[in-house]
JSON list of C-alpha atoms and ligand atoms in Angstrom, two decimals:
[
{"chain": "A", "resi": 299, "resn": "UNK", "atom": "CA", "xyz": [18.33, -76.43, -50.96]},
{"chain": "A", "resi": 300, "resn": "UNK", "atom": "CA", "xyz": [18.61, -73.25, -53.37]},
{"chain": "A", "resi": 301, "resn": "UNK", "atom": "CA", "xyz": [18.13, -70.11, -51.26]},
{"chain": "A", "resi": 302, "resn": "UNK", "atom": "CA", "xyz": [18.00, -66.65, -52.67]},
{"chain": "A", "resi": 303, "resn": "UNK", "atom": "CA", "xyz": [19.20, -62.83, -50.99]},
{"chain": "A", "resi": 304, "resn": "UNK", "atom": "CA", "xyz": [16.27, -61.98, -48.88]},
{"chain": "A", "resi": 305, "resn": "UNK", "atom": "CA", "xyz": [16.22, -58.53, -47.86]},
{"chain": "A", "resi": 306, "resn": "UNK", "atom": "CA", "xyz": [17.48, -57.41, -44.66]},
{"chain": "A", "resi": 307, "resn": "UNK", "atom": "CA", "xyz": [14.13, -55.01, -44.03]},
{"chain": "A", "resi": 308, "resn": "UNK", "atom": "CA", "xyz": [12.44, -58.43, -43.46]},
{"chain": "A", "resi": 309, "resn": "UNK", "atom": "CA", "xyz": [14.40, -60.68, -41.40]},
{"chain": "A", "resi": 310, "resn": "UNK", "atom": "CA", "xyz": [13.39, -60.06, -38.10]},
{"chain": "A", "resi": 311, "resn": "UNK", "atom": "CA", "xyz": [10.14, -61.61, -39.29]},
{"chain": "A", "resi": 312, "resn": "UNK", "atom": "CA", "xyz": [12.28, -64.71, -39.54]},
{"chain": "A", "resi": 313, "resn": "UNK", "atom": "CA", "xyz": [13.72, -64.44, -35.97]},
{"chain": "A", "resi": 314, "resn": "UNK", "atom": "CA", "xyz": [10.06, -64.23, -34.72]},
{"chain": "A", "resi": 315, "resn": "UNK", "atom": "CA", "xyz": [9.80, -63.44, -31.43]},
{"chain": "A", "resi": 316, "resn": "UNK", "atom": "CA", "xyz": [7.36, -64.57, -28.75]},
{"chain": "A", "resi": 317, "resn": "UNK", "atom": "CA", "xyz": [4.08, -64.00, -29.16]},
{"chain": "A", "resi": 318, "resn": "UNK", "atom": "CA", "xyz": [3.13, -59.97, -29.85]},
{"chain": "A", "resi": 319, "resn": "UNK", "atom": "CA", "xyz": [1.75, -58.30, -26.47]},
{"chain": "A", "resi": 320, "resn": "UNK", "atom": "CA", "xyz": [0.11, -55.87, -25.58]},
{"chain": "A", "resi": 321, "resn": "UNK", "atom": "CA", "xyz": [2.67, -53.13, -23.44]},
{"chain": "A", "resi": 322, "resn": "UNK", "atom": "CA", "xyz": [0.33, -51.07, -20.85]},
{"chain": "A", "resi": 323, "resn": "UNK", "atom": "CA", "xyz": [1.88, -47.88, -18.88]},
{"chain": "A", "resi": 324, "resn": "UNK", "atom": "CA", "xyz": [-0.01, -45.14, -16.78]},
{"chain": "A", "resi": 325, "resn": "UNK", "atom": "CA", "xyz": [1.69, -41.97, -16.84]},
{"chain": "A", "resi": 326, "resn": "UNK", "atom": "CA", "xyz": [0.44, -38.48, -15.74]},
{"chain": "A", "resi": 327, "resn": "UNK", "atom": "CA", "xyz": [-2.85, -40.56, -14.64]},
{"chain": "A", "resi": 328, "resn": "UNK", "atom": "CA", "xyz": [-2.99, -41.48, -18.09]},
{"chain": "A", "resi": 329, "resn": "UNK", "atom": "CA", "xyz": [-3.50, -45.16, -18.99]},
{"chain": "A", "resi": 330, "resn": "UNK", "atom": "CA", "xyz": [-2.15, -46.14, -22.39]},
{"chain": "A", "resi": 331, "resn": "UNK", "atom": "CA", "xyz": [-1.51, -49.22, -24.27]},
{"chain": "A", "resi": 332, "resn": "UNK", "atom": "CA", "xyz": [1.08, -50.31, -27.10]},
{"chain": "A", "resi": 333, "resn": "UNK", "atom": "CA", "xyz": [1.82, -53.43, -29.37]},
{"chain": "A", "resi": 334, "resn": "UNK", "atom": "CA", "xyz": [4.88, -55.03, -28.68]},
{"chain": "A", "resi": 335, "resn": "UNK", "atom": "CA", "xyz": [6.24, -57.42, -29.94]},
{"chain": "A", "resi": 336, "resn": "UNK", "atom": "CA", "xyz": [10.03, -56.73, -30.36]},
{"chain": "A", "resi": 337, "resn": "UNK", "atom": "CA", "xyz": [10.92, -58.87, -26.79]},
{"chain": "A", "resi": 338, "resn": "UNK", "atom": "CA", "xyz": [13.16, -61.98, -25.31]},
{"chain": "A", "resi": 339, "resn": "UNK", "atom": "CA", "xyz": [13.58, -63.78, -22.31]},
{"chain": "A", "resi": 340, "resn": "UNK", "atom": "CA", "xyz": [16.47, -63.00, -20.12]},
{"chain": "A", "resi": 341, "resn": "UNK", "atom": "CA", "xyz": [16.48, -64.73, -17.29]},
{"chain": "A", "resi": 342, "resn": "UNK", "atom": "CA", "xyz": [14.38, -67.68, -15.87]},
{"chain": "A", "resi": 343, "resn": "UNK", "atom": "CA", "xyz": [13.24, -66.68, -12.59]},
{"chain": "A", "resi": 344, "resn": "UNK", "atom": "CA", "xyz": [12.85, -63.99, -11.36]},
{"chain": "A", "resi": 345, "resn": "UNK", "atom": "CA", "xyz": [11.53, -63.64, -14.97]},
{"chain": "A", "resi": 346, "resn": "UNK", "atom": "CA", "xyz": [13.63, -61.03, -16.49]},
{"chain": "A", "resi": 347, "resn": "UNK", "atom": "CA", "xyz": [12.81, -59.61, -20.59]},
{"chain": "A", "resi": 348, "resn": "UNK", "atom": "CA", "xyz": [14.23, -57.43, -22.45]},
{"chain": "A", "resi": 349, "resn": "UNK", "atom": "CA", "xyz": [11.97, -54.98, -24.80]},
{"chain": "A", "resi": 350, "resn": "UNK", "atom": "CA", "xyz": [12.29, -52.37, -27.38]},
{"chain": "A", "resi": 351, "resn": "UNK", "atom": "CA", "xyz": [9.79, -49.36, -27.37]},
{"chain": "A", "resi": 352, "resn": "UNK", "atom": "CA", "xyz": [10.87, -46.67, -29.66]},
{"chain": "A", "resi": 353, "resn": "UNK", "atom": "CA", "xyz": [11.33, -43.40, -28.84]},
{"chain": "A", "resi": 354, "resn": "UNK", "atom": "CA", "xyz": [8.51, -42.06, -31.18]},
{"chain": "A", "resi": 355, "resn": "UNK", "atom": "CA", "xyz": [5.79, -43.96, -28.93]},
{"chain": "A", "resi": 356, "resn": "UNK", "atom": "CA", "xyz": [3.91, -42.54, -26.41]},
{"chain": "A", "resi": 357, "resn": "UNK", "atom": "CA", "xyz": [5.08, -45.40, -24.34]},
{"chain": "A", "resi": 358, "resn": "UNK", "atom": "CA", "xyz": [8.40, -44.32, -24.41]},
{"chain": "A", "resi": 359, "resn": "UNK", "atom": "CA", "xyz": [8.01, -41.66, -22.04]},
{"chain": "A", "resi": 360, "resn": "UNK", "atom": "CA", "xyz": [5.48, -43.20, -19.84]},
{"chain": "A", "resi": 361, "resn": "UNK", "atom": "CA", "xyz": [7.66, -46.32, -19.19]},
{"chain": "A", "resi": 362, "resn": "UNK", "atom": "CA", "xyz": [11.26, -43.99, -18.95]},
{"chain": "A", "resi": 363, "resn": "UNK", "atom": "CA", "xyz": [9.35, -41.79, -16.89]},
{"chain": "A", "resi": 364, "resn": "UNK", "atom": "CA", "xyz": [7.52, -44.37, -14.60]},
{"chain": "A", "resi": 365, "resn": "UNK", "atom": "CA", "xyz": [9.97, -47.26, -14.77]},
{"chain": "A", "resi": 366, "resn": "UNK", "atom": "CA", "xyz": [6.74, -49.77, -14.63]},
{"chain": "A", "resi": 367, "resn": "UNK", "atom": "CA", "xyz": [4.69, -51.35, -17.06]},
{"chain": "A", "resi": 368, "resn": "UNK", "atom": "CA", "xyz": [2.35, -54.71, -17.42]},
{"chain": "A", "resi": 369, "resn": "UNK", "atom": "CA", "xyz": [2.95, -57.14, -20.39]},
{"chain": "A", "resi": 370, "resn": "UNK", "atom": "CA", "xyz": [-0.44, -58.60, -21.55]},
{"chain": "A", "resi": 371, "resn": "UNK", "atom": "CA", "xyz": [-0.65, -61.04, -23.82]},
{"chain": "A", "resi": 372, "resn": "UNK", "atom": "CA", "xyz": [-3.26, -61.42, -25.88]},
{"chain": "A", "resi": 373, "resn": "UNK", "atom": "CA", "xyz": [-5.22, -64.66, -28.23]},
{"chain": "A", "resi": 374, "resn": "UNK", "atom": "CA", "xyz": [-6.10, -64.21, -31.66]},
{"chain": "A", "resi": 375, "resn": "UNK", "atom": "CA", "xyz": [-9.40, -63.28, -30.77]},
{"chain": "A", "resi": 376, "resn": "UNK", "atom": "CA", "xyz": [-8.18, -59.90, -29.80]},
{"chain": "A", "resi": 377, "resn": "UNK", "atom": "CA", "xyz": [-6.09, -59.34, -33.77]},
{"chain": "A", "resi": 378, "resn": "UNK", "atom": "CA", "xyz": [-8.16, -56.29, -34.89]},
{"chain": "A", "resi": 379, "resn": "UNK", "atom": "CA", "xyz": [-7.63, -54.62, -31.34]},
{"chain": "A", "resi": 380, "resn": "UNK", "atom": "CA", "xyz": [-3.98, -55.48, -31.17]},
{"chain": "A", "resi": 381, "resn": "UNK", "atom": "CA", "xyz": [-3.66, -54.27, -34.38]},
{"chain": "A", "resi": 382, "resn": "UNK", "atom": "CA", "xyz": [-5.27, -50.85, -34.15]},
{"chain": "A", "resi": 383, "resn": "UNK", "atom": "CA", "xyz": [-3.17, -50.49, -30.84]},
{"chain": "A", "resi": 384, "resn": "UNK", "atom": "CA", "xyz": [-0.11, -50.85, -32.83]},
{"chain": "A", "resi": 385, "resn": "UNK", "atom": "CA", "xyz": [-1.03, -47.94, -35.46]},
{"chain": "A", "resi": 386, "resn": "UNK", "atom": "CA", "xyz": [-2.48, -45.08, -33.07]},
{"chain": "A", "resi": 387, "resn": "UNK", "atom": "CA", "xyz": [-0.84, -43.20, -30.56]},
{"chain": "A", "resi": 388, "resn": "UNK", "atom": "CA", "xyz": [-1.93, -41.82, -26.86]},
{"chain": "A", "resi": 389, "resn": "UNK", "atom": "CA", "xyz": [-0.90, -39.04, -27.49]},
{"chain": "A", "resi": 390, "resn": "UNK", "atom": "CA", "xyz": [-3.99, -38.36, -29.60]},
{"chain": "A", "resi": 391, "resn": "UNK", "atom": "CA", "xyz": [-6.24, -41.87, -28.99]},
{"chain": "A", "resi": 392, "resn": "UNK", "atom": "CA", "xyz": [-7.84, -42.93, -25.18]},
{"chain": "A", "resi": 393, "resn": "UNK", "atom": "CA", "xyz": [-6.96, -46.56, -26.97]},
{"chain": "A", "resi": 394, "resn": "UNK", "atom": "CA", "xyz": [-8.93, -48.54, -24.13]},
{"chain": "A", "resi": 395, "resn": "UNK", "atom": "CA", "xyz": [-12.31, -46.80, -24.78]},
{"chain": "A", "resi": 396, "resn": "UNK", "atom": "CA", "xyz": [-11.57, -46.62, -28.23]},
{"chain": "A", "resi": 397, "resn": "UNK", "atom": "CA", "xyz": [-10.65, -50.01, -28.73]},
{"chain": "A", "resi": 398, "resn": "UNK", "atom": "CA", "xyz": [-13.00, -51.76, -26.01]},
{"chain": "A", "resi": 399, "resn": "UNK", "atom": "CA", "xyz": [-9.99, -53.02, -23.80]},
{"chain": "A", "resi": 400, "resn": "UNK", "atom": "CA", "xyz": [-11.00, -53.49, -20.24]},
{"chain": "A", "resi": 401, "resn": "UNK", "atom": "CA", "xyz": [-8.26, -52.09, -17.44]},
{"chain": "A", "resi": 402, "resn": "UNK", "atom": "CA", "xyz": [-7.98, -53.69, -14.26]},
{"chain": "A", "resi": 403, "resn": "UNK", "atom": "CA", "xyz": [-5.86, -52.43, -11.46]},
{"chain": "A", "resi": 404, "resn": "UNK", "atom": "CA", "xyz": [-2.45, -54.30, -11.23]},
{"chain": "A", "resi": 405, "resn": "UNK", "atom": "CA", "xyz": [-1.42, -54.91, -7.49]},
{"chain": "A", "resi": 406, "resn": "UNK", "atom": "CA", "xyz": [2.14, -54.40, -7.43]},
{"chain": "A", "resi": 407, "resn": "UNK", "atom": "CA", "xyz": [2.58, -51.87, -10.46]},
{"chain": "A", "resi": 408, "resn": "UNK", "atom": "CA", "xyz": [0.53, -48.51, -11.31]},
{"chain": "A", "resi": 409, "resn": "UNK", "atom": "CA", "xyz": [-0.21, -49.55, -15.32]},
{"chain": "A", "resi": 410, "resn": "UNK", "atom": "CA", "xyz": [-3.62, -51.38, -15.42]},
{"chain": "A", "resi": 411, "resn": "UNK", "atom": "CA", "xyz": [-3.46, -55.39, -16.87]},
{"chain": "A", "resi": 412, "resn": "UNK", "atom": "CA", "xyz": [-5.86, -55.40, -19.61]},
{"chain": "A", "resi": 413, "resn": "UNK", "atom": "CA", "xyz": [-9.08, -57.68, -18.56]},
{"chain": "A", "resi": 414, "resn": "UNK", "atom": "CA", "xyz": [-9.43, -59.02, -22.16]},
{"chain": "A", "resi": 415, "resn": "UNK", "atom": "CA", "xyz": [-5.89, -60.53, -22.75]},
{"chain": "A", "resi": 416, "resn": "UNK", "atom": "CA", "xyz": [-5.41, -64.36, -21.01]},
{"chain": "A", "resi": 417, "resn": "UNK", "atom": "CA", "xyz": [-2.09, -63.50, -18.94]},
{"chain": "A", "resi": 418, "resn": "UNK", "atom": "CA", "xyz": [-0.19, -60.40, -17.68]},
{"chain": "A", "resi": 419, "resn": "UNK", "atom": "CA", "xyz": [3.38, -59.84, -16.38]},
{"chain": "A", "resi": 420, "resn": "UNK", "atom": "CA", "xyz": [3.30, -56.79, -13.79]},
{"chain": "A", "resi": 421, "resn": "UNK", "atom": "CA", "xyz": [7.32, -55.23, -14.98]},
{"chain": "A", "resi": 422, "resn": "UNK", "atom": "CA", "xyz": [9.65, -52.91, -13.15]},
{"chain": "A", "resi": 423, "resn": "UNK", "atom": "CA", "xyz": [12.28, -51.17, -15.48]},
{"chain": "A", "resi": 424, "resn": "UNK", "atom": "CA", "xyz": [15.35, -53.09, -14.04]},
{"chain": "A", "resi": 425, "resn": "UNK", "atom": "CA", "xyz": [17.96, -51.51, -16.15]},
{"chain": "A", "resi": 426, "resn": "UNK", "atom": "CA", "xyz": [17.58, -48.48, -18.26]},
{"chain": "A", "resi": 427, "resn": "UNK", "atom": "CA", "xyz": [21.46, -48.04, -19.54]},
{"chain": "A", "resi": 428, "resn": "UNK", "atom": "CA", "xyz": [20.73, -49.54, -23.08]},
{"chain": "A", "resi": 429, "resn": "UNK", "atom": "CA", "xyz": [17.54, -46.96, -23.47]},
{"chain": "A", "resi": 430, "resn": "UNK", "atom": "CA", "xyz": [19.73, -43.84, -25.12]},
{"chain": "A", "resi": 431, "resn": "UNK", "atom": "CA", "xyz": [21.26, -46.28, -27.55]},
{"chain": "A", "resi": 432, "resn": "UNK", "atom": "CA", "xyz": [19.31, -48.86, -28.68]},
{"chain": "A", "resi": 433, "resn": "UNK", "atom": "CA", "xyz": [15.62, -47.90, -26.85]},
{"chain": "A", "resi": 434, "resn": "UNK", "atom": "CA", "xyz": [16.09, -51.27, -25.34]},
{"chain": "A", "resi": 435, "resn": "UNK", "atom": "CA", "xyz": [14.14, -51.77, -21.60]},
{"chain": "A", "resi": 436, "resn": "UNK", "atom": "CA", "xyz": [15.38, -54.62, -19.55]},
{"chain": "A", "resi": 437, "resn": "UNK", "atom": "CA", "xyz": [12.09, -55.60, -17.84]},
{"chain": "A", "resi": 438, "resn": "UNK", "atom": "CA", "xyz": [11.76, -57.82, -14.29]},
{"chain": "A", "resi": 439, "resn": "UNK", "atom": "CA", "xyz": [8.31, -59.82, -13.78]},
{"chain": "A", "resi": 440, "resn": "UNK", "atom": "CA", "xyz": [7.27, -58.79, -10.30]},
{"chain": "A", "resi": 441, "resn": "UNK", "atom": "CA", "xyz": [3.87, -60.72, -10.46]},
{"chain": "A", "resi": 442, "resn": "UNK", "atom": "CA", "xyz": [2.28, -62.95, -12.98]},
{"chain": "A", "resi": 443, "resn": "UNK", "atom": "CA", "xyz": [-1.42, -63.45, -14.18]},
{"chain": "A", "resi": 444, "resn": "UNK", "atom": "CA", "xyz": [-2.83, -65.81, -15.90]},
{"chain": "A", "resi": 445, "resn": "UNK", "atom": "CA", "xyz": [-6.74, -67.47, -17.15]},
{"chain": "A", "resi": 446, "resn": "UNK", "atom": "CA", "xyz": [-6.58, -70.91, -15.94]},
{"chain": "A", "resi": 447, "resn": "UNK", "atom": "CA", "xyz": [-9.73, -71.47, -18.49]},
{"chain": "A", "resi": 448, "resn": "UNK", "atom": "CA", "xyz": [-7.23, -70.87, -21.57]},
{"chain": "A", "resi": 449, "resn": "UNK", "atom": "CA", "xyz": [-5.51, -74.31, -21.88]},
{"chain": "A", "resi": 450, "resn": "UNK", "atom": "CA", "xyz": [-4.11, -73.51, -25.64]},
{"chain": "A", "resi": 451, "resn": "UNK", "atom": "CA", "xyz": [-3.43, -70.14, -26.28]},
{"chain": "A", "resi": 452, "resn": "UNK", "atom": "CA", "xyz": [-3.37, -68.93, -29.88]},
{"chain": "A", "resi": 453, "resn": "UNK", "atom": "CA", "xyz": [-0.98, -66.49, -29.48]},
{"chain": "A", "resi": 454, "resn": "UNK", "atom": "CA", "xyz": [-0.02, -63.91, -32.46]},
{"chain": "A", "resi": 455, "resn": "UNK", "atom": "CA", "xyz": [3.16, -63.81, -33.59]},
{"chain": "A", "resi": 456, "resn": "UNK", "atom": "CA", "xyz": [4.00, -60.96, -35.96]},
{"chain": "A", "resi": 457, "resn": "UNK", "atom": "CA", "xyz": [5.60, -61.61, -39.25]},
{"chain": "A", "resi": 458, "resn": "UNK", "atom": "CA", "xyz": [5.78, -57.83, -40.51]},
{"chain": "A", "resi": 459, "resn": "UNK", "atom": "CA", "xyz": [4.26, -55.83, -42.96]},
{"chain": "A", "resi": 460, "resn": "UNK", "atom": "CA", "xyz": [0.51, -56.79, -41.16]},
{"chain": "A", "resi": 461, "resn": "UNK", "atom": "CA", "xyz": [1.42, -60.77, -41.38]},
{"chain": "A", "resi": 462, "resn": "UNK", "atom": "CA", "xyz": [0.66, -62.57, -38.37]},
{"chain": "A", "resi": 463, "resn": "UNK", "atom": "CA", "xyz": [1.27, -66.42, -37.70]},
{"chain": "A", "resi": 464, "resn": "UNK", "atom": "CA", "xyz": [-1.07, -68.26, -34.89]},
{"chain": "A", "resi": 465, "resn": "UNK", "atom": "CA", "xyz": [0.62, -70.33, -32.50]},
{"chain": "A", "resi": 466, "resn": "UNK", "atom": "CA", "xyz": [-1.43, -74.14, -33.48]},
{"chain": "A", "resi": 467, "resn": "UNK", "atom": "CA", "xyz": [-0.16, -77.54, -32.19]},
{"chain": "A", "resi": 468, "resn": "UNK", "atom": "CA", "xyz": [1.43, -78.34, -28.91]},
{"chain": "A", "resi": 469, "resn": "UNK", "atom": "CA", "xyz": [3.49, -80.98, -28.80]},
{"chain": "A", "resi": 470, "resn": "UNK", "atom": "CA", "xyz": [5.16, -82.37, -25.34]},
{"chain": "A", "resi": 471, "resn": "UNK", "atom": "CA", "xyz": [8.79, -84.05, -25.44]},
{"chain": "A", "resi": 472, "resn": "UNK", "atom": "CA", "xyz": [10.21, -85.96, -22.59]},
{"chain": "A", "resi": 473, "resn": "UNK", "atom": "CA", "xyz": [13.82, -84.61, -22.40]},
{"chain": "A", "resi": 474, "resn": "UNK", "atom": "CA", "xyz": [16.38, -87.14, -21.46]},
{"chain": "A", "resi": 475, "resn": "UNK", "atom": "CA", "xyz": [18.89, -85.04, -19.65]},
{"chain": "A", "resi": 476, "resn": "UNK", "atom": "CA", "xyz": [22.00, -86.80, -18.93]},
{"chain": "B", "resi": 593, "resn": "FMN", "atom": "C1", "xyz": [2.20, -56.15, -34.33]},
{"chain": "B", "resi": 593, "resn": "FMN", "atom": "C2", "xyz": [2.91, -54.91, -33.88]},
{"chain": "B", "resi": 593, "resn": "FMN", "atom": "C3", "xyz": [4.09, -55.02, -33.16]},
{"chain": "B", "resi": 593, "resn": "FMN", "atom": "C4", "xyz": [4.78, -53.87, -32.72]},
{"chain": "B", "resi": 593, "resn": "FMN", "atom": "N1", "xyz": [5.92, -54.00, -32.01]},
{"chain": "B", "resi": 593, "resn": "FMN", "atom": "C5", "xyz": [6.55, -52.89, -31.53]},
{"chain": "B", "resi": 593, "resn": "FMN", "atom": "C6", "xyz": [7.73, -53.02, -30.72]},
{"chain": "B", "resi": 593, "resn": "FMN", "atom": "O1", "xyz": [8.20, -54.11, -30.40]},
{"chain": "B", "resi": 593, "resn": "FMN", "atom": "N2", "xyz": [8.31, -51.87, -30.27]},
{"chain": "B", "resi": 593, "resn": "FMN", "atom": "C7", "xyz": [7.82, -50.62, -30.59]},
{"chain": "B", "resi": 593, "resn": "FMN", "atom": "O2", "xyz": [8.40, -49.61, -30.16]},
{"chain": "B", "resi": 593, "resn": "FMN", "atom": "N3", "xyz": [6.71, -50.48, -31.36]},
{"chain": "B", "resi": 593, "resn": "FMN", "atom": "C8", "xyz": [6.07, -51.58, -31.81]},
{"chain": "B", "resi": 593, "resn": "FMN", "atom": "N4", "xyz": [4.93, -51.47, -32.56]},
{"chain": "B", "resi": 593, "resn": "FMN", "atom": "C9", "xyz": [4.44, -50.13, -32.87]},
{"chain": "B", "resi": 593, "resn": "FMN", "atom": "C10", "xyz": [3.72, -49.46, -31.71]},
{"chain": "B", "resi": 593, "resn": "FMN", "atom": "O3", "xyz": [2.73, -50.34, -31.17]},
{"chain": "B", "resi": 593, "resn": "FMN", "atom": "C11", "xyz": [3.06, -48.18, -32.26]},
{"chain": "B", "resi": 593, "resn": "FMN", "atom": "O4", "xyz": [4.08, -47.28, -32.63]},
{"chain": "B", "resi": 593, "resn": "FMN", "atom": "C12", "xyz": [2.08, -47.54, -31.32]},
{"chain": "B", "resi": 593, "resn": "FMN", "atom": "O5", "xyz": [1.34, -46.60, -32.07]},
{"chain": "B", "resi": 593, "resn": "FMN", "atom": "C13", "xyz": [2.72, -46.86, -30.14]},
{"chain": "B", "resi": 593, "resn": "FMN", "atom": "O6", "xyz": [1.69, -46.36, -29.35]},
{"chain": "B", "resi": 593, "resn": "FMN", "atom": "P1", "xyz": [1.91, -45.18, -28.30]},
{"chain": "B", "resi": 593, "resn": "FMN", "atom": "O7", "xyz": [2.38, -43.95, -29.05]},
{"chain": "B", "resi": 593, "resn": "FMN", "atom": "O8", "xyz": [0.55, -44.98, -27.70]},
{"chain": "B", "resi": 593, "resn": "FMN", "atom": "O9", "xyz": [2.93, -45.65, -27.32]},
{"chain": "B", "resi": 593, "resn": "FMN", "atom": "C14", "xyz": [4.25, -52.58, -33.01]},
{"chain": "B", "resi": 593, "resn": "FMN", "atom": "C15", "xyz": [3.05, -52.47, -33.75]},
{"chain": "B", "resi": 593, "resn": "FMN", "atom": "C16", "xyz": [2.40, -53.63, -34.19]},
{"chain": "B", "resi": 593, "resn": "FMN", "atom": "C17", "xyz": [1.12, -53.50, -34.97]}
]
C-alpha cells in the first residue's frame, strides 16, 4: 500500500473519537452549551471520561468553576445545531434560545440535559490536576439517560475542518473468550 506524509494538523481526524456531544454547564445561573467532541472512555463502570475544553470557551470556567457538567449526545438530526454550538460562545450567545435546544433539569447535577439529544451522562469533575496543563477534565457519570425509542443512533463523528462521518451499520459479533 503506497502512503504519503499527511499533515499532522489533521490527524486527530484519523483517531476519531466517539461520537461529538453536546457539553452543557450552568454557571452564575447561566445555562450554556458547547460541542465536544475531543473525549475517551476511562473506566467501565462507574463510567469515568476524560475531556478537553479549552481554556478560550466559556465552558471552561463554568465547568472549573462548578466541577459538574451533563454530556448529551446528539443524532444527526441535530448537525446544524451542533454545529452552530461549536462556533458561538456564551459569553455573547443564550445558545439554547438561539439554537432551539430544549433544557431539562438534571437530578443529580445543576447543568440542564438537553431535551432534544437521545442520551445524557450527568458528570462530576473527578480530577482536575491535568486542567493547567493540558485543559484535560477527567469526568465521572453519576447518572445516565437515555430514549429507549432510538434503537440506531446516527451519531456524528467529527472529521475536522466541518467534515462529519455518520455512524451507519451495526454489526453484532459473538466473542469467544477463552
Ligand atoms: C464538532 C465540534 C467539536 C468541538 N470539539 C471541541 C472539544 O473537544 N473541546 C473544545 O474545547 N472545543 C471544541 N469545539 C469548539 C467549542 O465547541 C467552541 O469553542 C464553542 O464556541 C465553545 O463555546 P463556549 O464559549 O460557549 O463554551 C468543538 C466545535 C465543534 C464544531
Amino acid at each position: 500500500m503506497a502512503k504519503r506524509p499527511f499533515p499532522l494538523s489533521k490527524v486527530y481526524g484519523l483517531l476519531e473519537p466517539g461520537p461529538v456531544v453536546l457539553l452543557t454547564t450552568v454557571h452564575k445561573g447561566k445555562a450554556n452549551v458547547m460541542a465536544m467532541s475531543w473525549h475517551m472512555m476511562l473506566e467501565f463502570e462507574p463510567p469515568r471520561v476524560a475531556c478537553i475544553v479549552s481554556s478560550r470557551n466559556f465552558s471552561f470556567d463554568a465547568l472549573k468553576a462548578t466541577r459538574q457538567c451533563v454530556i448529551n449526545i446528539p443524532t444527526a438530526e441535530l448537525a446544524a445545531k451542533v454545529v452552530s454550538c461549536g462556533n458561538s460562545s456564551g459569553r455573547r450567545v443564550e445558545k439554547f434560545k438561539a439554537f432551539g435546544l430544549t433544557p431539562v433539569s438534571a437530578s443529580l447535577v445543576g447543568a440542564p440535559l438537553i431535551a432534544e439529544c437521545y442520551a445524557s451522562l450527568e458528570c462530576r469533575v473527578i480530577d482536575a490536576r491535568m486542567v493547567s496543563r493540558y485543559n484535560l477534565f477527567v469526568l465521572e457519570v453519576l447518572k445516565a439517560w437515555i430514549d429507549p425509542s432510538c434503537k440506531a443512533p446516527r451519531t456524528l463523528h467529527h472529521r475536522g475542518r466541518g467534515v462529519f462521518m455518520v455512524a451507519g451499520e451495526t454489526i453484532k459479533l459473538r466473542s469467544k473468550m477463552k
